[in-house]
PDB file of C-alpha atoms and ligand atoms in Angstrom:
ATOM      1  CA  MET U1129     130.133  88.658 121.863  1.00 70.00           C
ATOM      2  CA  SER U1130     126.506  89.009 123.073  1.00 87.00           C
ATOM      3  CA  THR U1131     123.570  87.588 121.142  1.00 93.00           C
ATOM      4  CA  ILE U1132     120.130  89.155 120.759  1.00 95.00           C
ATOM      5  CA  VAL U1133     117.179  87.398 119.132  1.00 96.00           C
ATOM      6  CA  LEU U1134     115.072  89.620 116.891  1.00 95.00           C
ATOM      7  CA  ALA U1135     111.420  88.511 117.122  1.00 94.00           C
ATOM      8  CA  THR U1136     110.855  88.229 113.392  1.00 89.00           C
ATOM      9  CA  GLN U1137     110.838  85.596 110.657  1.00 85.00           C
ATOM     10  CA  ASN U1138     111.724  88.306 108.138  1.00 85.00           C
ATOM     11  CA  PRO U1139     115.392  87.888 107.050  1.00 86.00           C
ATOM     12  CA  GLY U1140     115.334  91.445 105.633  1.00 81.00           C
ATOM     13  CA  LYS U1141     114.694  92.930 109.094  1.00 84.00           C
ATOM     14  CA  VAL U1142     117.501  90.789 110.578  1.00 89.00           C
ATOM     15  CA  ALA U1143     119.957  91.943 107.918  1.00 85.00           C
ATOM     16  CA  GLU U1144     118.931  95.576 108.455  1.00 82.00           C
ATOM     17  CA  LEU U1145     119.554  95.420 112.220  1.00 85.00           C
ATOM     18  CA  ARG U1146     122.883  93.599 111.702  1.00 86.00           C
ATOM     19  CA  ALA U1147     123.995  96.357 109.340  1.00 80.00           C
ATOM     20  CA  LEU U1148     122.937  99.072 111.798  1.00 79.00           C
ATOM     21  CA  LEU U1149     124.864  97.353 114.601  1.00 81.00           C
ATOM     22  CA  GLY U1150     127.955  96.928 112.403  1.00 76.00           C
ATOM     23  CA  GLY U1151     131.187  97.213 114.375  1.00 73.00           C
ATOM     24  CA  SER U1152     129.554  96.492 117.734  1.00 79.00           C
ATOM     25  CA  GLN U1153     129.979  93.289 119.743  1.00 83.00           C
ATOM     26  CA  ILE U1154     126.302  92.301 119.278  1.00 88.00           C
ATOM     27  CA  HIS U1155     125.271  89.286 117.218  1.00 91.00           C
ATOM     28  CA  ILE U1156     121.695  89.237 115.880  1.00 92.00           C
ATOM     29  CA  LEU U1157     119.708  86.051 115.298  1.00 94.00           C
ATOM     30  CA  GLY U1158     116.288  85.961 113.647  1.00 94.00           C
ATOM     31  CA  LEU U1159     113.708  83.386 114.745  1.00 93.00           C
ATOM     32  CA  GLY U1160     114.421  81.595 111.447  1.00 91.00           C
ATOM     33  CA  ASP U1161     118.095  81.191 112.445  1.00 93.00           C
ATOM     34  CA  ILE U1162     117.160  79.097 115.489  1.00 91.00           C
ATOM     35  CA  GLU U1163     116.458  75.389 115.004  1.00 87.00           C
ATOM     36  CA  ASP U1164     113.608  75.133 117.480  1.00 87.00           C
ATOM     37  CA  SER U1165     110.245  76.616 116.633  1.00 88.00           C
ATOM     38  CA  PHE U1166     108.401  78.666 119.214  1.00 89.00           C
ATOM     39  CA  PRO U1167     104.681  79.258 119.700  1.00 89.00           C
ATOM     40  CA  GLU U1168     103.598  82.685 118.438  1.00 90.00           C
ATOM     41  CA  PRO U1169     102.267  84.760 121.358  1.00 94.00           C
ATOM     42  CA  GLU U1170      98.853  86.387 120.981  1.00 93.00           C
ATOM     43  CA  GLU U1171      99.245  90.140 120.413  1.00 91.00           C
ATOM     44  CA  ASN U1172      96.175  91.169 122.377  1.00 93.00           C
ATOM     45  CA  GLY U1173      97.503  94.351 124.024  1.00 96.00           C
ATOM     46  CA  ASP U1174      95.783  97.742 123.892  1.00 96.00           C
ATOM     47  CA  THR U1175      98.947  99.661 123.014  1.00 98.00           C
ATOM     48  CA  PHE U1176     102.020  99.229 120.804  1.00 98.00           C
ATOM     49  CA  LEU U1177     104.086  99.010 124.007  1.00 98.00           C
ATOM     50  CA  ASP U1178     101.881  96.198 125.354  1.00 98.00           C
ATOM     51  CA  ASN U1179     102.218  94.174 122.153  1.00 97.00           C
ATOM     52  CA  ALA U1180     105.955  94.703 121.728  1.00 97.00           C
ATOM     53  CA  THR U1181     106.406  93.682 125.380  1.00 98.00           C
ATOM     54  CA  ILE U1182     104.262  90.553 124.957  1.00 98.00           C
ATOM     55  CA  LYS U1183     106.406  89.438 122.001  1.00 97.00           C
ATOM     56  CA  ALA U1184     109.795  90.356 123.497  1.00 97.00           C
ATOM     57  CA  VAL U1185     109.086  88.637 126.828  1.00 98.00           C
ATOM     58  CA  ALA U1186     107.555  85.502 125.256  1.00 97.00           C
ATOM     59  CA  TYR U1187     110.459  84.919 122.844  1.00 97.00           C
ATOM     60  CA  ALA U1188     113.123  85.869 125.404  1.00 97.00           C
ATOM     61  CA  LYS U1189     111.786  83.261 127.830  1.00 96.00           C
ATOM     62  CA  ALA U1190     111.282  80.667 125.062  1.00 96.00           C
ATOM     63  CA  THR U1191     114.758  81.079 123.529  1.00 95.00           C
ATOM     64  CA  GLY U1192     116.621  81.737 126.785  1.00 95.00           C
ATOM     65  CA  ARG U1193     118.268  84.801 125.198  1.00 96.00           C
ATOM     66  CA  PRO U1194     117.649  88.572 125.243  1.00 97.00           C
ATOM     67  CA  CYS U1195     114.997  89.335 122.651  1.00 97.00           C
ATOM     68  CA  LEU U1196     114.085  92.487 120.746  1.00 97.00           C
ATOM     69  CA  ALA U1197     110.522  92.910 119.428  1.00 97.00           C
ATOM     70  CA  ASP U1198     108.639  95.745 117.811  1.00 95.00           C
ATOM     71  CA  ASP U1199     105.053  96.733 117.214  1.00 96.00           C
ATOM     72  CA  SER U1200     103.922  99.434 114.867  1.00 95.00           C
ATOM     73  CA  GLY U1201     100.883 100.912 113.215  1.00 96.00           C
ATOM     74  CA  LEU U1202      99.055 103.940 111.921  1.00 98.00           C
ATOM     75  CA  VAL U1203      97.343 106.399 114.282  1.00 98.00           C
ATOM     76  CA  ILE U1204      94.743 108.719 112.671  1.00 98.00           C
ATOM     77  CA  ASP U1205      93.567 111.620 114.861  1.00 98.00           C
ATOM     78  CA  ALA U1206      90.149 112.008 113.204  1.00 98.00           C
ATOM     79  CA  LEU U1207      89.436 108.313 113.875  1.00 98.00           C
ATOM     80  CA  GLY U1208      90.271 108.573 117.590  1.00 98.00           C
ATOM     81  CA  GLY U1209      93.653 106.899 117.075  1.00 98.00           C
ATOM     82  CA  ARG U1210      92.436 104.034 114.925  1.00 98.00           C
ATOM     83  CA  PRO U1211      93.553 101.784 113.255  1.00 98.00           C
ATOM     84  CA  GLY U1212      96.309 101.739 115.930  1.00 98.00           C
ATOM     85  CA  VAL U1213      97.178  98.284 117.205  1.00 97.00           C
ATOM     86  CA  ILE U1214      94.846  96.626 114.698  1.00 96.00           C
ATOM     87  CA  SER U1215      96.471  98.339 111.680  1.00 96.00           C
ATOM     88  CA  SER U1216      97.416  95.139 109.879  1.00 92.00           C
ATOM     89  CA  HIS U1217      93.831  93.798 109.971  1.00 93.00           C
ATOM     90  CA  TYR U1218      91.785  96.979 110.213  1.00 96.00           C
ATOM     91  CA  ALA U1219      89.393  96.009 107.422  1.00 94.00           C
ATOM     92  CA  PHE U1220      88.519  92.924 109.480  1.00 91.00           C
ATOM     93  CA  ASP U1221      88.184  94.799 112.812  1.00 86.00           C
ATOM     94  CA  GLY U1222      91.521  93.343 113.871  1.00 77.00           C
ATOM     95  CA  GLU U1223      90.292  89.760 113.590  1.00 79.00           C
ATOM     96  CA  ILE U1224      92.468  87.301 111.697  1.00 76.00           C
ATOM     97  CA  ASP U1225      89.386  85.353 110.660  1.00 77.00           C
ATOM     98  CA  GLU U1226      89.192  82.791 107.858  1.00 82.00           C
ATOM     99  CA  GLN U1227      88.380  85.459 105.305  1.00 79.00           C
ATOM    100  CA  ALA U1228      91.428  87.568 106.246  1.00 80.00           C
ATOM    101  CA  ALA U1229      93.702  84.529 106.407  1.00 85.00           C
ATOM    102  CA  ARG U1230      92.832  83.579 102.804  1.00 89.00           C
ATOM    103  CA  LEU U1231      94.018  86.939 101.451  1.00 90.00           C
ATOM    104  CA  SER U1232      97.609  87.866 100.654  1.00 90.00           C
ATOM    105  CA  ARG U1233      99.252  90.673 102.628  1.00 88.00           C
ATOM    106  CA  GLN U1234      98.870  92.965  99.588  1.00 91.00           C
ATOM    107  CA  GLN U1235      95.165  92.179  99.318  1.00 94.00           C
ATOM    108  CA  ARG U1236      94.693  92.948 103.010  1.00 93.00           C
ATOM    109  CA  ASP U1237      96.596  96.228 102.576  1.00 94.00           C
ATOM    110  CA  VAL U1238      94.193  97.280  99.799  1.00 96.00           C
ATOM    111  CA  ARG U1239      91.167  96.459 101.984  1.00 96.00           C
ATOM    112  CA  ASN U1240      92.647  98.357 104.961  1.00 97.00           C
ATOM    113  CA  ILE U1241      93.355 101.392 102.778  1.00 98.00           C
ATOM    114  CA  ASP U1242      89.813 101.348 101.346  1.00 97.00           C
ATOM    115  CA  ARG U1243      88.353 101.307 104.847  1.00 98.00           C
ATOM    116  CA  VAL U1244      90.485 104.204 106.087  1.00 98.00           C
ATOM    117  CA  LEU U1245      89.684 106.323 103.027  1.00 97.00           C
ATOM    118  CA  ALA U1246      85.962 105.592 103.385  1.00 97.00           C
ATOM    119  CA  GLU U1247      85.958 106.503 107.094  1.00 98.00           C
ATOM    120  CA  LEU U1248      87.757 109.783 106.408  1.00 97.00           C
ATOM    121  CA  ASP U1249      85.447 110.736 103.541  1.00 95.00           C
ATOM    122  CA  GLU U1250      83.892 113.729 105.333  1.00 93.00           C
ATOM    123  CA  PHE U1251      87.184 115.163 106.592  1.00 95.00           C
ATOM    124  CA  GLU U1252      89.083 118.108 105.068  1.00 94.00           C
ATOM    125  CA  PRO U1253      92.822 117.742 104.261  1.00 95.00           C
ATOM    126  CA  GLU U1254      93.872 119.637 107.452  1.00 96.00           C
ATOM    127  CA  GLU U1255      91.758 117.281 109.567  1.00 97.00           C
ATOM    128  CA  ARG U1256      93.415 114.150 108.180  1.00 98.00           C
ATOM    129  CA  THR U1257      96.526 114.290 110.415  1.00 98.00           C
ATOM    130  CA  ALA U1258      98.122 110.930 111.208  1.00 98.00           C
ATOM    131  CA  ARG U1259     101.340 109.295 112.274  1.00 98.00           C
ATOM    132  CA  PHE U1260     103.056 105.954 112.051  1.00 98.00           C
ATOM    133  CA  VAL U1261     104.310 104.797 115.460  1.00 98.00           C
ATOM    134  CA  CYS U1262     106.865 102.096 116.228  1.00 97.00           C
ATOM    135  CA  VAL U1263     107.717 100.838 119.716  1.00 98.00           C
ATOM    136  CA  MET U1264     110.627  98.472 120.400  1.00 97.00           C
ATOM    137  CA  VAL U1265     111.181  96.452 123.558  1.00 98.00           C
ATOM    138  CA  LEU U1266     114.276  94.495 124.571  1.00 98.00           C
ATOM    139  CA  ALA U1267     113.571  91.804 127.173  1.00 98.00           C
ATOM    140  CA  ASP U1268     116.066  89.641 129.033  1.00 97.00           C
ATOM    141  CA  SER U1269     115.720  85.850 129.182  1.00 96.00           C
ATOM    142  CA  ASP U1270     114.072  86.080 132.622  1.00 97.00           C
ATOM    143  CA  GLY U1271     111.363  88.332 131.184  1.00 97.00           C
ATOM    144  CA  SER U1272     112.657  91.595 132.648  1.00 97.00           C
ATOM    145  CA  ILE U1273     112.675  94.681 130.399  1.00 98.00           C
ATOM    146  CA  LEU U1274     116.149  95.960 129.495  1.00 97.00           C
ATOM    147  CA  ALA U1275     115.202  98.854 127.185  1.00 98.00           C
ATOM    148  CA  THR U1276     112.320 100.438 125.249  1.00 98.00           C
ATOM    149  CA  SER U1277     112.296 102.948 122.391  1.00 98.00           C
ATOM    150  CA  GLU U1278     109.698 104.731 120.277  1.00 98.00           C
ATOM    151  CA  GLY U1279     109.612 106.529 116.935  1.00 98.00           C
ATOM    152  CA  LYS U1280     106.906 108.670 115.309  1.00 98.00           C
ATOM    153  CA  PHE U1281     106.511 109.612 111.639  1.00 98.00           C
ATOM    154  CA  GLU U1282     104.094 112.513 111.129  1.00 98.00           C
ATOM    155  CA  GLY U1283     101.919 113.001 108.064  1.00 98.00           C
ATOM    156  CA  ARG U1284      98.406 113.166 106.691  1.00 98.00           C
ATOM    157  CA  ILE U1285      96.107 110.777 104.907  1.00 98.00           C
ATOM    158  CA  GLY U1286      95.556 111.997 101.333  1.00 98.00           C
ATOM    159  CA  LEU U1287      92.292 112.442  99.473  1.00 97.00           C
ATOM    160  CA  PRO U1288      91.033 109.652  97.190  1.00 96.00           C
ATOM    161  CA  ILE U1289      91.742 110.377  93.513  1.00 93.00           C
ATOM    162  CA  ASP U1290      87.998 110.683  92.768  1.00 91.00           C
ATOM    163  CA  HIS U1291      87.421 113.174  95.630  1.00 91.00           C
ATOM    164  CA  PRO U1292      86.013 116.487  94.317  1.00 89.00           C
ATOM    165  CA  HIS U1293      88.722 118.542  96.123  1.00 89.00           C
ATOM    166  CA  ALA U1294      91.678 116.274  95.332  1.00 92.00           C
ATOM    167  CA  THR U1295      94.683 117.921  93.640  1.00 91.00           C
ATOM    168  CA  PRO U1296      97.558 116.070  91.900  1.00 90.00           C
ATOM    169  CA  SER U1297      99.780 116.538  94.982  1.00 90.00           C
ATOM    170  CA  ASP U1298      97.343 115.365  97.650  1.00 92.00           C
ATOM    171  CA  SER U1299      95.452 112.603  95.844  1.00 96.00           C
ATOM    172  CA  VAL U1300      96.179 108.997  96.768  1.00 97.00           C
ATOM    173  CA  PRO U1301      97.014 106.104  96.499  1.00 97.00           C
ATOM    174  CA  ARG U1302     100.405 106.879  94.966  1.00 97.00           C
ATOM    175  CA  GLY U1303     103.843 105.235  94.875  1.00 97.00           C
ATOM    176  CA  SER U1304     105.063 101.660  94.685  1.00 94.00           C
ATOM    177  CA  ASN U1305     107.657 101.390  97.472  1.00 93.00           C
ATOM    178  CA  GLY U1306     107.002 100.343 101.055  1.00 89.00           C
ATOM    179  CA  PHE U1307     103.931  98.428 102.238  1.00 92.00           C
ATOM    180  CA  GLY U1308     100.747  98.781 104.264  1.00 95.00           C
ATOM    181  CA  TYR U1309      99.370 102.313 104.346  1.00 97.00           C
ATOM    182  CA  ASP U1310     102.386 103.923 102.624  1.00 96.00           C
ATOM    183  CA  PRO U1311     100.500 104.718  99.365  1.00 97.00           C
ATOM    184  CA  ILE U1312      97.988 106.949 101.236  1.00 98.00           C
ATOM    185  CA  PHE U1313     100.350 108.554 103.789  1.00 98.00           C
ATOM    186  CA  LEU U1314     101.443 112.080 102.773  1.00 98.00           C
ATOM    187  CA  VAL U1315     104.757 112.778 104.488  1.00 98.00           C
ATOM    188  CA  GLY U1316     104.885 115.889 106.678  1.00 97.00           C
ATOM    189  CA  PRO U1317     105.685 118.733 106.879  1.00 97.00           C
ATOM    190  CA  ASP U1318     105.021 119.287 103.147  1.00 96.00           C
ATOM    191  CA  PHE U1319     102.346 116.614 102.529  1.00 96.00           C
ATOM    192  CA  ILE U1320     103.367 116.367  98.861  1.00 95.00           C
ATOM    193  CA  GLN U1321     104.962 112.920  98.581  1.00 97.00           C
ATOM    194  CA  THR U1322     103.547 109.694  99.955  1.00 97.00           C
ATOM    195  CA  SER U1323     105.836 107.419 101.967  1.00 96.00           C
ATOM    196  CA  ALA U1324     105.414 104.889  99.123  1.00 96.00           C
ATOM    197  CA  GLU U1325     107.234 107.399  96.877  1.00 97.00           C
ATOM    198  CA  LEU U1326     110.328 107.433  99.132  1.00 95.00           C
ATOM    199  CA  ASP U1327     113.074 104.886  98.547  1.00 92.00           C
ATOM    200  CA  SER U1328     113.921 102.723 101.553  1.00 88.00           C
ATOM    201  CA  LYS U1329     116.987 104.799 102.495  1.00 89.00           C
ATOM    202  CA  ALA U1330     115.040 108.071 102.516  1.00 93.00           C
ATOM    203  CA  LYS U1331     112.161 106.476 104.444  1.00 93.00           C
ATOM    204  CA  ASN U1332     114.447 104.890 107.069  1.00 90.00           C
ATOM    205  CA  ALA U1333     116.117 108.247 107.686  1.00 93.00           C
ATOM    206  CA  ILE U1334     112.844 109.799 108.913  1.00 96.00           C
ATOM    207  CA  SER U1335     110.483 106.932 109.662  1.00 94.00           C
ATOM    208  CA  HIS U1336     109.052 105.750 112.977  1.00 96.00           C
ATOM    209  CA  ARG U1337     110.929 102.456 112.620  1.00 93.00           C
ATOM    210  CA  GLY U1338     114.236 104.137 111.725  1.00 93.00           C
ATOM    211  CA  GLN U1339     113.985 106.391 114.797  1.00 96.00           C
ATOM    212  CA  ALA U1340     113.029 103.548 117.147  1.00 96.00           C
ATOM    213  CA  VAL U1341     115.818 101.286 115.849  1.00 93.00           C
ATOM    214  CA  ARG U1342     118.491 103.994 116.116  1.00 93.00           C
ATOM    215  CA  ASP U1343     117.412 104.892 119.653  1.00 95.00           C
ATOM    216  CA  MET U1344     117.364 101.210 120.663  1.00 94.00           C
ATOM    217  CA  ILE U1345     120.825 100.629 119.203  1.00 91.00           C
ATOM    218  CA  GLU U1346     122.263 103.505 121.227  1.00 92.00           C
ATOM    219  CA  GLN U1347     120.794 101.925 124.371  1.00 94.00           C
ATOM    220  CA  ILE U1348     121.982  98.406 123.467  1.00 91.00           C
ATOM    221  CA  LYS U1349     125.543  99.679 123.064  1.00 87.00           C
ATOM    222  CA  THR U1350     125.492 100.879 126.684  1.00 90.00           C
ATOM    223  CA  LEU U1351     124.117  97.600 128.106  1.00 88.00           C
ATOM    224  CA  SER U1352     126.207  94.694 129.265  1.00 78.00           C
ATOM    225  CA  PHE U1353     124.610  91.279 128.874  1.00 71.00           C
TER     226      PHE U1353
HETATM  227  P1  LIG K2386     102.878  94.871 112.958  1.00 71.62           P
HETATM  228  O1  LIG K2386     103.515  93.943 111.968  1.00 71.62           O
HETATM  229  O2  LIG K2386     102.030  94.248 113.973  1.00 71.62           O
HETATM  230  O3  LIG K2386     103.869  95.844 113.520  1.00 71.62           O
HETATM  231  O4  LIG K2386     101.786  95.671 112.094  1.00 71.62           O
HETATM  232  C1  LIG K2386     102.074  96.849 111.574  1.00 71.62           C
HETATM  233  C2  LIG K2386     100.991  97.269 110.590  1.00 71.62           C
HETATM  234  O5  LIG K2386     100.941  98.692 110.645  1.00 71.62           O
HETATM  235  C3  LIG K2386     101.375  96.904 109.168  1.00 71.62           C
HETATM  236  O6  LIG K2386     100.763  95.724 108.757  1.00 71.62           O
HETATM  237  C4  LIG K2386     100.878  98.120 108.389  1.00 71.62           C
HETATM  238  O7  LIG K2386      99.512  97.953 108.092  1.00 71.62           O
HETATM  239  C5  LIG K2386     101.024  99.269 109.370  1.00 71.62           C
HETATM  240  N1  LIG K2386     102.362  99.896 109.244  1.00 71.62           N
HETATM  241  C6  LIG K2386     103.353  99.922 110.182  1.00 71.62           C
HETATM  242  N2  LIG K2386     104.440 100.564 109.709  1.00 71.62           N
HETATM  243  C7  LIG K2386     104.131 100.955 108.470  1.00 71.62           C
HETATM  244  C8  LIG K2386     104.871 101.647 107.467  1.00 71.62           C
HETATM  245  O8  LIG K2386     106.053 102.023 107.605  1.00 71.62           O
HETATM  246  N3  LIG K2386     104.209 101.849 106.313  1.00 71.62           N
HETATM  247  C9  LIG K2386     102.940 101.458 106.093  1.00 71.62           C
HETATM  248  N4  LIG K2386     102.224 100.787 106.980  1.00 71.62           N
HETATM  249  C10 LIG K2386     102.809 100.536 108.169  1.00 71.62           C
END
């Protein structure tokens, strides 16, 4: 049986990948399953592919095993592709400064959402097109790249509830599932529900991450380690 390290401390993500690989000869370990601790690489790439590669290569070399890493974020056309690779800390210009570090993930999400809504204030609903993107990279222990995959989840950023043109179906934030920008992301092609109103099964079936994971799994099944 081959072993792949998933570059995450999140046991939920490890369990999800194990379930998706059910029946195959691949064993998944999370970073938390390994006794040693490894330095966290700096994600300073310009693209999701750069950052996923940085993480996959760093942990593959450090653990001596093939390693799978992902990077994801929100791309808003009207903002020239921002927040992009700095999605998780957009309100802080991507800097994990002392102020950002003191806040919980939920508090940072609220600040990021407020910034996006403020920057889109002048834009009409049709101009608020956006997508979540997820890129996955599998690196071998020598740092070579074994496989890459990408998923895209198309939608639109809704209008703030107090916006003069907001209607019940396009006003945001709405919904309590998911994380990050889900409460303001209206899922295409209908733009009626936010991704925070989808349960995890429905979201995984269409999301950027679901697509990237499924594509990666198909590739992994054809590789021999
Ligand atoms: P990562 O952990 O570096 O991949 O950062 C991803 C960031 O992009 C998250 O912190 C969120 O702000 C945003 N993001 C990525 N995927 C999603 C999603 O499915 N829903 C909402 N926000 C997301």
